[in-house]
mmCIF file of N, CA and C in Angstrom:
data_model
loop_
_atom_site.group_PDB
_atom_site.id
_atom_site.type_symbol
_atom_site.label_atom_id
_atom_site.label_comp_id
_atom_site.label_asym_id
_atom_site.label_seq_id
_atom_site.Cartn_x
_atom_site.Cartn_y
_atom_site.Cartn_z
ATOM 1 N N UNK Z 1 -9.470 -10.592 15.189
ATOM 2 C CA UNK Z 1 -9.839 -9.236 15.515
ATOM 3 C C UNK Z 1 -10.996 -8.799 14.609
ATOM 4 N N UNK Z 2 -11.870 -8.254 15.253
ATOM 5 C CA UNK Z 2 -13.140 -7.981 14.344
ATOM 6 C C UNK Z 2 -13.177 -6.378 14.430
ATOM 7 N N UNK Z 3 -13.000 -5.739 13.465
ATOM 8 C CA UNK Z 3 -13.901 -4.280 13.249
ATOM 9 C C UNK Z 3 -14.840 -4.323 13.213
ATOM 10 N N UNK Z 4 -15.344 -3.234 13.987
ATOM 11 C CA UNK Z 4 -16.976 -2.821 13.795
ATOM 12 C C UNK Z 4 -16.659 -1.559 13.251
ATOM 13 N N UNK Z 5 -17.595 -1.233 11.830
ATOM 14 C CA UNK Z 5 -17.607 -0.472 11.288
ATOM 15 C C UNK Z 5 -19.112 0.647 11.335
ATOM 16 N N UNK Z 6 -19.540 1.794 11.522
ATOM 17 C CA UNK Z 6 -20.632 2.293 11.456
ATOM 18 C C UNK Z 6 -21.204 2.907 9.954
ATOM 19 N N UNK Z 7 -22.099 2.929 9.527
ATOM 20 C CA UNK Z 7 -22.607 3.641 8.247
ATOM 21 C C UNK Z 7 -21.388 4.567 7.494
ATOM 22 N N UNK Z 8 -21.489 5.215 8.527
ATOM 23 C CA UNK Z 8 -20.606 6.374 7.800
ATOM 24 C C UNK Z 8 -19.283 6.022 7.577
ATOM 25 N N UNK Z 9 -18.543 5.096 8.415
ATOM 26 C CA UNK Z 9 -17.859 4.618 8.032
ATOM 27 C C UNK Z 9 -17.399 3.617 6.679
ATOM 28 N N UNK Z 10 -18.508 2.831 6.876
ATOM 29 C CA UNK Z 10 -18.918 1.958 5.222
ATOM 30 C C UNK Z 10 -18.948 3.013 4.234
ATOM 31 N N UNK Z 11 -19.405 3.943 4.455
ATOM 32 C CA UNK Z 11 -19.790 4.854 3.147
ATOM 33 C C UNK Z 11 -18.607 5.430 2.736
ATOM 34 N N UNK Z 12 -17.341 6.121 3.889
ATOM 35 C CA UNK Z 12 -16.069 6.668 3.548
ATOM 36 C C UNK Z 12 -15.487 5.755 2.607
ATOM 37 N N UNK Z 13 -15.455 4.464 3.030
ATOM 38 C CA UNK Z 13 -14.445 3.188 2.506
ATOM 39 C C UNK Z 13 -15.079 3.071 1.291
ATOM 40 N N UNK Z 14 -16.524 3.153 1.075
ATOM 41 C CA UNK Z 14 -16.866 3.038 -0.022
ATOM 42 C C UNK Z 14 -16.129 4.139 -1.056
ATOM 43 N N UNK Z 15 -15.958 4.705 -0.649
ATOM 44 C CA UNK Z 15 -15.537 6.509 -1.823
ATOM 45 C C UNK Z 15 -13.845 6.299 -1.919
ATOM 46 N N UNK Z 16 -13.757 5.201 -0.773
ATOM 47 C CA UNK Z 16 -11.849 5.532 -1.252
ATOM 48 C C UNK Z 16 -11.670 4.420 -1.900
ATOM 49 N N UNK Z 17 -12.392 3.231 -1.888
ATOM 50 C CA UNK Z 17 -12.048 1.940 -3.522
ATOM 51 C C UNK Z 17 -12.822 2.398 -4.487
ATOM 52 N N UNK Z 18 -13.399 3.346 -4.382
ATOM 53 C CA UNK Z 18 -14.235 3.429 -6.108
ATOM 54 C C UNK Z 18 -13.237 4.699 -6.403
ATOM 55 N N UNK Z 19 -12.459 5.839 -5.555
ATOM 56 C CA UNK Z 19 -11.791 6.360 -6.201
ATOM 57 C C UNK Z 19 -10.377 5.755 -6.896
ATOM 58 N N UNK Z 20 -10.181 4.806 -6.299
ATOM 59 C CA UNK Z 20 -9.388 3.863 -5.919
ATOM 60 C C UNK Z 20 -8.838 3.466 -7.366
ATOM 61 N N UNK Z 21 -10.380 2.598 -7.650
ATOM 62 C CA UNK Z 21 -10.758 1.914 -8.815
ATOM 63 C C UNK Z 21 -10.375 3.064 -10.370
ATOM 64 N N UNK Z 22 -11.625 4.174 -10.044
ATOM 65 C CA UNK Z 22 -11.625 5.098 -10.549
ATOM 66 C C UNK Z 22 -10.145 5.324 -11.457
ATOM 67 N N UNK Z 23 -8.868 5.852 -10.604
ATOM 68 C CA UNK Z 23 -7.698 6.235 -10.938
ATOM 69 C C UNK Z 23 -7.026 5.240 -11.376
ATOM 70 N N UNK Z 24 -6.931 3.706 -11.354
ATOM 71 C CA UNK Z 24 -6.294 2.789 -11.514
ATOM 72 C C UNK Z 24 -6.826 3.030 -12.940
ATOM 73 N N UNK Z 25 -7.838 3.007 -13.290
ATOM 74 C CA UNK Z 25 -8.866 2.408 -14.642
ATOM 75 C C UNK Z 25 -7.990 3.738 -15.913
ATOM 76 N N UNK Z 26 -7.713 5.293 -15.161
ATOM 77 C CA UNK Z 26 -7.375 6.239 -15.416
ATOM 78 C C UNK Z 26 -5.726 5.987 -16.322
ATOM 79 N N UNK Z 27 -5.401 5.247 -15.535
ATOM 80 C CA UNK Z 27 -3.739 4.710 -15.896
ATOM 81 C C UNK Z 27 -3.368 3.777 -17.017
ATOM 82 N N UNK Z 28 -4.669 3.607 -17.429
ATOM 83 C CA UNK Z 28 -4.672 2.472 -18.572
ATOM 84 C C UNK Z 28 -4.387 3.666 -19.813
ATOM 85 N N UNK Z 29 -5.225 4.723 -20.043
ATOM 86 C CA UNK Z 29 -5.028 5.630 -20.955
ATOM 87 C C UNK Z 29 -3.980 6.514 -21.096
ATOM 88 N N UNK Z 30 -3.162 6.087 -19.538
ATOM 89 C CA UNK Z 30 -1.489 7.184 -19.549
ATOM 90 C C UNK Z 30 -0.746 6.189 -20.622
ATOM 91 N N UNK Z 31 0.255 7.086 -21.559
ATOM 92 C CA UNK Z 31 1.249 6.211 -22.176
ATOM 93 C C UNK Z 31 2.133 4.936 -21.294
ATOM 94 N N UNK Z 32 2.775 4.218 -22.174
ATOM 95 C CA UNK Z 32 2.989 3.027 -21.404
ATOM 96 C C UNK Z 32 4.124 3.313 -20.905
ATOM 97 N N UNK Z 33 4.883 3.942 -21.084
ATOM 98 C CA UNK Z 33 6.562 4.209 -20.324
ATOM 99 C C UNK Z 33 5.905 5.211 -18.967
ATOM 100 N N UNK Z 34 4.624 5.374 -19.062
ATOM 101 C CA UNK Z 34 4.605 6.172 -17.452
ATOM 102 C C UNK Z 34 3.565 5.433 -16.640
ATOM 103 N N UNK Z 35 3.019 4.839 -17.463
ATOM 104 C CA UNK Z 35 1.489 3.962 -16.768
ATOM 105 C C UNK Z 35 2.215 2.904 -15.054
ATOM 106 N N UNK Z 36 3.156 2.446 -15.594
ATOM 107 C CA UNK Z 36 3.906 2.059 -13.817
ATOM 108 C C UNK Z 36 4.180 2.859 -13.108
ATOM 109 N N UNK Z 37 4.854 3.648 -13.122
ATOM 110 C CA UNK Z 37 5.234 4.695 -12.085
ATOM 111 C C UNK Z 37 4.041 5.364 -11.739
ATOM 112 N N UNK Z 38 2.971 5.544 -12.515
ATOM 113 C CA UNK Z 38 1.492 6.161 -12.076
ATOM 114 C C UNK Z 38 0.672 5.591 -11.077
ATOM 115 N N UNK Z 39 0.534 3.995 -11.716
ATOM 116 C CA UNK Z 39 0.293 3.247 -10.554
ATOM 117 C C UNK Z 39 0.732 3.001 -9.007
ATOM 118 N N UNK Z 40 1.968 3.263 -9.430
ATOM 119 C CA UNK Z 40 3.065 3.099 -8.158
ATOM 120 C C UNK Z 40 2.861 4.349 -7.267
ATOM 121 N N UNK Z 41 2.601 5.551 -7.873
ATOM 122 C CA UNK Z 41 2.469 7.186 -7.022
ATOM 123 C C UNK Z 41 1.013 7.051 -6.856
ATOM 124 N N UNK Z 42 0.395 6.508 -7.291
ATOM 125 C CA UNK Z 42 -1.447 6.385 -6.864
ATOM 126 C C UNK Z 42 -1.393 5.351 -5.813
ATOM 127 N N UNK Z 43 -0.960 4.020 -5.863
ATOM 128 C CA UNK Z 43 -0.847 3.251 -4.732
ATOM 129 C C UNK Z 43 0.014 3.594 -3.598
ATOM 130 N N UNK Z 44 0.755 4.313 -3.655
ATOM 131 C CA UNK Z 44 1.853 5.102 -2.847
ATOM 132 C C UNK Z 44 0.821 5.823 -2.236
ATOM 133 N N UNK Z 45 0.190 7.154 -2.243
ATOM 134 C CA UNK Z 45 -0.649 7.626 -2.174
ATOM 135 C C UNK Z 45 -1.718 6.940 -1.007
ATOM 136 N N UNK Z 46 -1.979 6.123 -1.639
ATOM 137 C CA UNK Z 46 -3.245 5.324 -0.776
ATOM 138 C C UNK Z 46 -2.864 4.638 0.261
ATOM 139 N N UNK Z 47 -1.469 4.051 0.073
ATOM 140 C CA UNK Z 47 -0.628 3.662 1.525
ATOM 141 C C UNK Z 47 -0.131 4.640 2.312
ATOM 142 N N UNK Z 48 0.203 6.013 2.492
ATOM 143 C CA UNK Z 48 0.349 6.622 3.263
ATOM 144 C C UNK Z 48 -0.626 7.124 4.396
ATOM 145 N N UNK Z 49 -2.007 6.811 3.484
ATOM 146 C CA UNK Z 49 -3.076 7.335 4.362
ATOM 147 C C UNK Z 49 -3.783 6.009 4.863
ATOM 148 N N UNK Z 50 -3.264 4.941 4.767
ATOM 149 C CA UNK Z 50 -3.814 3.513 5.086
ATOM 150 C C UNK Z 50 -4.718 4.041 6.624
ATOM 151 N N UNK Z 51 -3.749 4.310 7.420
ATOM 152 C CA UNK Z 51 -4.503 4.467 8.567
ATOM 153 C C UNK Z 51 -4.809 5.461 8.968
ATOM 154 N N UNK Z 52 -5.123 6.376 8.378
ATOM 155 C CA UNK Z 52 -5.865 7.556 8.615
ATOM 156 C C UNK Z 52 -7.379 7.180 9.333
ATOM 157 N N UNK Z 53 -7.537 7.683 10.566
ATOM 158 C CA UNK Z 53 -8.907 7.658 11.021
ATOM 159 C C UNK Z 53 -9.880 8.838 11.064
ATOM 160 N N UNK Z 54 -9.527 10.024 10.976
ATOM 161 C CA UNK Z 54 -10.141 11.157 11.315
ATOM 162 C C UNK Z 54 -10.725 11.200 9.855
ATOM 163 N N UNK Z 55 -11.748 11.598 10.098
ATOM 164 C CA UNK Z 55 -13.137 11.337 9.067
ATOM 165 C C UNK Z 55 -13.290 12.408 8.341
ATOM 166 N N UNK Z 56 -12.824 13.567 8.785
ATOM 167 C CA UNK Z 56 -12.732 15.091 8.091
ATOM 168 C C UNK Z 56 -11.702 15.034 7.068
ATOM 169 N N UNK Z 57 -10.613 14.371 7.870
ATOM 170 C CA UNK Z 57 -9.429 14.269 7.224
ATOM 171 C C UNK Z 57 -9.212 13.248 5.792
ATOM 172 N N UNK Z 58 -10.287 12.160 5.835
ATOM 173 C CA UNK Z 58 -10.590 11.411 4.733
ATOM 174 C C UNK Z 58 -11.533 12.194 4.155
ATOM 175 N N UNK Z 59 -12.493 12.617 4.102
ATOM 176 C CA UNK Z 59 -13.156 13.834 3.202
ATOM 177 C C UNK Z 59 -12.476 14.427 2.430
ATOM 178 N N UNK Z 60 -11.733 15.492 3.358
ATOM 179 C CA UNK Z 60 -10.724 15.802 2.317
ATOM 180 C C UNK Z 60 -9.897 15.352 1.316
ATOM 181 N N UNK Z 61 -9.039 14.348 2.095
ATOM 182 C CA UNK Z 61 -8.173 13.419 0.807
ATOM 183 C C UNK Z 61 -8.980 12.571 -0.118
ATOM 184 N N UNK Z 62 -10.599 12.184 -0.122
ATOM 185 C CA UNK Z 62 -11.507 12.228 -1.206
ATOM 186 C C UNK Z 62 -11.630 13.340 -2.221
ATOM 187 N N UNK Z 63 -11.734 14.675 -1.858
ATOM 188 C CA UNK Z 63 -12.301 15.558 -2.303
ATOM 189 C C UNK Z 63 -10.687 15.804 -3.509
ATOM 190 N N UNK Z 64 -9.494 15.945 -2.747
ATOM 191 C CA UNK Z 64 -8.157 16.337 -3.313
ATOM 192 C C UNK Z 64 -8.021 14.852 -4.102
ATOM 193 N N UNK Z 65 -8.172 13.992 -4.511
ATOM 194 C CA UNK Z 65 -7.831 12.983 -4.872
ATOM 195 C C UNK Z 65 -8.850 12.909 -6.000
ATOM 196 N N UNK Z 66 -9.845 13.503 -6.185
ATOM 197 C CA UNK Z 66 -10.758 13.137 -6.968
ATOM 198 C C UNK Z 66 -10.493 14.538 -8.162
ATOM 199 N N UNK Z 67 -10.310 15.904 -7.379
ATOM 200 C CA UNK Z 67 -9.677 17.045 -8.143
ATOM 201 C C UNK Z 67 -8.023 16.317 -9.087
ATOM 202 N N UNK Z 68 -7.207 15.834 -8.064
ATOM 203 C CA UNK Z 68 -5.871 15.423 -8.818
ATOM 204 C C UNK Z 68 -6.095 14.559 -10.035
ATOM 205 N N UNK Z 69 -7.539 13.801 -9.691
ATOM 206 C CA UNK Z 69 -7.553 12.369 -11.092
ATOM 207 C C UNK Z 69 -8.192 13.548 -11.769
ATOM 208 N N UNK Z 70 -9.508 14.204 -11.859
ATOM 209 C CA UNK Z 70 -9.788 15.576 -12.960
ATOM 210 C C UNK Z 70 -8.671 15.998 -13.694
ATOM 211 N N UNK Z 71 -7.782 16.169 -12.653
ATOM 212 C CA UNK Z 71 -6.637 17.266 -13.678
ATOM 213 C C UNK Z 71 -6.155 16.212 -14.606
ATOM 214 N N UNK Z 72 -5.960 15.059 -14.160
ATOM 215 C CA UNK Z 72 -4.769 13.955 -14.799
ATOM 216 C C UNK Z 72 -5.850 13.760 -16.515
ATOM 217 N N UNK Z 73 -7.056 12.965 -16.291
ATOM 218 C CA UNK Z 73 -7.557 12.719 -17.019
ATOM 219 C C UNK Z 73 -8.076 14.154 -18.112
ATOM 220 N N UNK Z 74 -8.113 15.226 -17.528
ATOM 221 C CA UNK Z 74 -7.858 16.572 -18.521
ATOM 222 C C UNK Z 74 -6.378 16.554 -19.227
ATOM 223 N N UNK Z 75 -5.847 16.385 -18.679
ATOM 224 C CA UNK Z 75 -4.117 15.994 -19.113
ATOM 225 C C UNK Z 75 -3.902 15.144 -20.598
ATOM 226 N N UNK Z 76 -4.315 13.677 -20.077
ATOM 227 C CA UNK Z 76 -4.787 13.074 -21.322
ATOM 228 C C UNK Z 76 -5.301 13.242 -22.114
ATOM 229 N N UNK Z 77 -6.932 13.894 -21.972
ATOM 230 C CA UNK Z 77 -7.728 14.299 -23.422
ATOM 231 C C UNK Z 77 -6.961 15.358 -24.025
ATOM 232 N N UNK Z 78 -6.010 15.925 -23.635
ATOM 233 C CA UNK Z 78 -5.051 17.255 -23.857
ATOM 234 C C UNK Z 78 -3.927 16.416 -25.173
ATOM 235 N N UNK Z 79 -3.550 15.392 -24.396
ATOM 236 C CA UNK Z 79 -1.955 14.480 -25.094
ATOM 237 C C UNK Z 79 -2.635 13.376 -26.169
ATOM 238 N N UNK Z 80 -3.904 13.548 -26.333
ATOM 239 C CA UNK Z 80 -4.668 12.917 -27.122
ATOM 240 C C UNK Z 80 -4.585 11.131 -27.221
ATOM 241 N N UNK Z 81 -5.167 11.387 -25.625
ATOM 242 C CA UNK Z 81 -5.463 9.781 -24.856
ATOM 243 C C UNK Z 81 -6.698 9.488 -24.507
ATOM 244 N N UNK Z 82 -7.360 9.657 -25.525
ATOM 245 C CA UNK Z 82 -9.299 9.949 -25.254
ATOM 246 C C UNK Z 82 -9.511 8.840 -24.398
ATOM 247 N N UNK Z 83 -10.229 8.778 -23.561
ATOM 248 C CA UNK Z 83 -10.902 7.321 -22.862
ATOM 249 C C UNK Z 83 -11.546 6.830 -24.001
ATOM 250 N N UNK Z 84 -11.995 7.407 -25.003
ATOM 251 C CA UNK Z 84 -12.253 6.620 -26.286
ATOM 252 C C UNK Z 84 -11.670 6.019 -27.283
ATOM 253 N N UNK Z 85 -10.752 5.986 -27.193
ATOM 254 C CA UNK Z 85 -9.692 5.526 -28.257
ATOM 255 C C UNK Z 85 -9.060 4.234 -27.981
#
């Protein structure tokens, strides 16, 4: 079975593995007694919307997904989990 994918399409998919990436990379700086279950509710997350096709509707869950990792990673520099440290 072959997909054909159009631009805009490439470009969505592009924004949901780099947020993807993004939040995974995020979980390294959560303490370690929560860093699994983080992973597990972020990949959870991304499997519910596996087949989401409506293109508005992935916008959005870009836009809310990218606000939720903001808050998380404000969270951390808060619990003093610098991405620098």
């Amino acid at each position: 079975m072959v997909l054909s994918f159009g631009l805009q399409d490439f470009i969505l998919r592009a924004r949901v593995l780099k947020l993807y990436r993004q939040a995974l990379r995020t979980t390294r700086r959560a303490p370690d007694d929560a860093r699994a279950d983080l992973k597990q509710t972020i990949r959870q997350e991304m499997e519910n919307n596996r087949d989401c096709n409506d293109k508005q509707r992935i916008r959005f869950l870009i836009s809310e997904g990218l606000e939720r990792l903001k808050r998380l990673d404000e969270m951390l520099d808060m619990q003093g989990h610098s991405q620098w440290a």
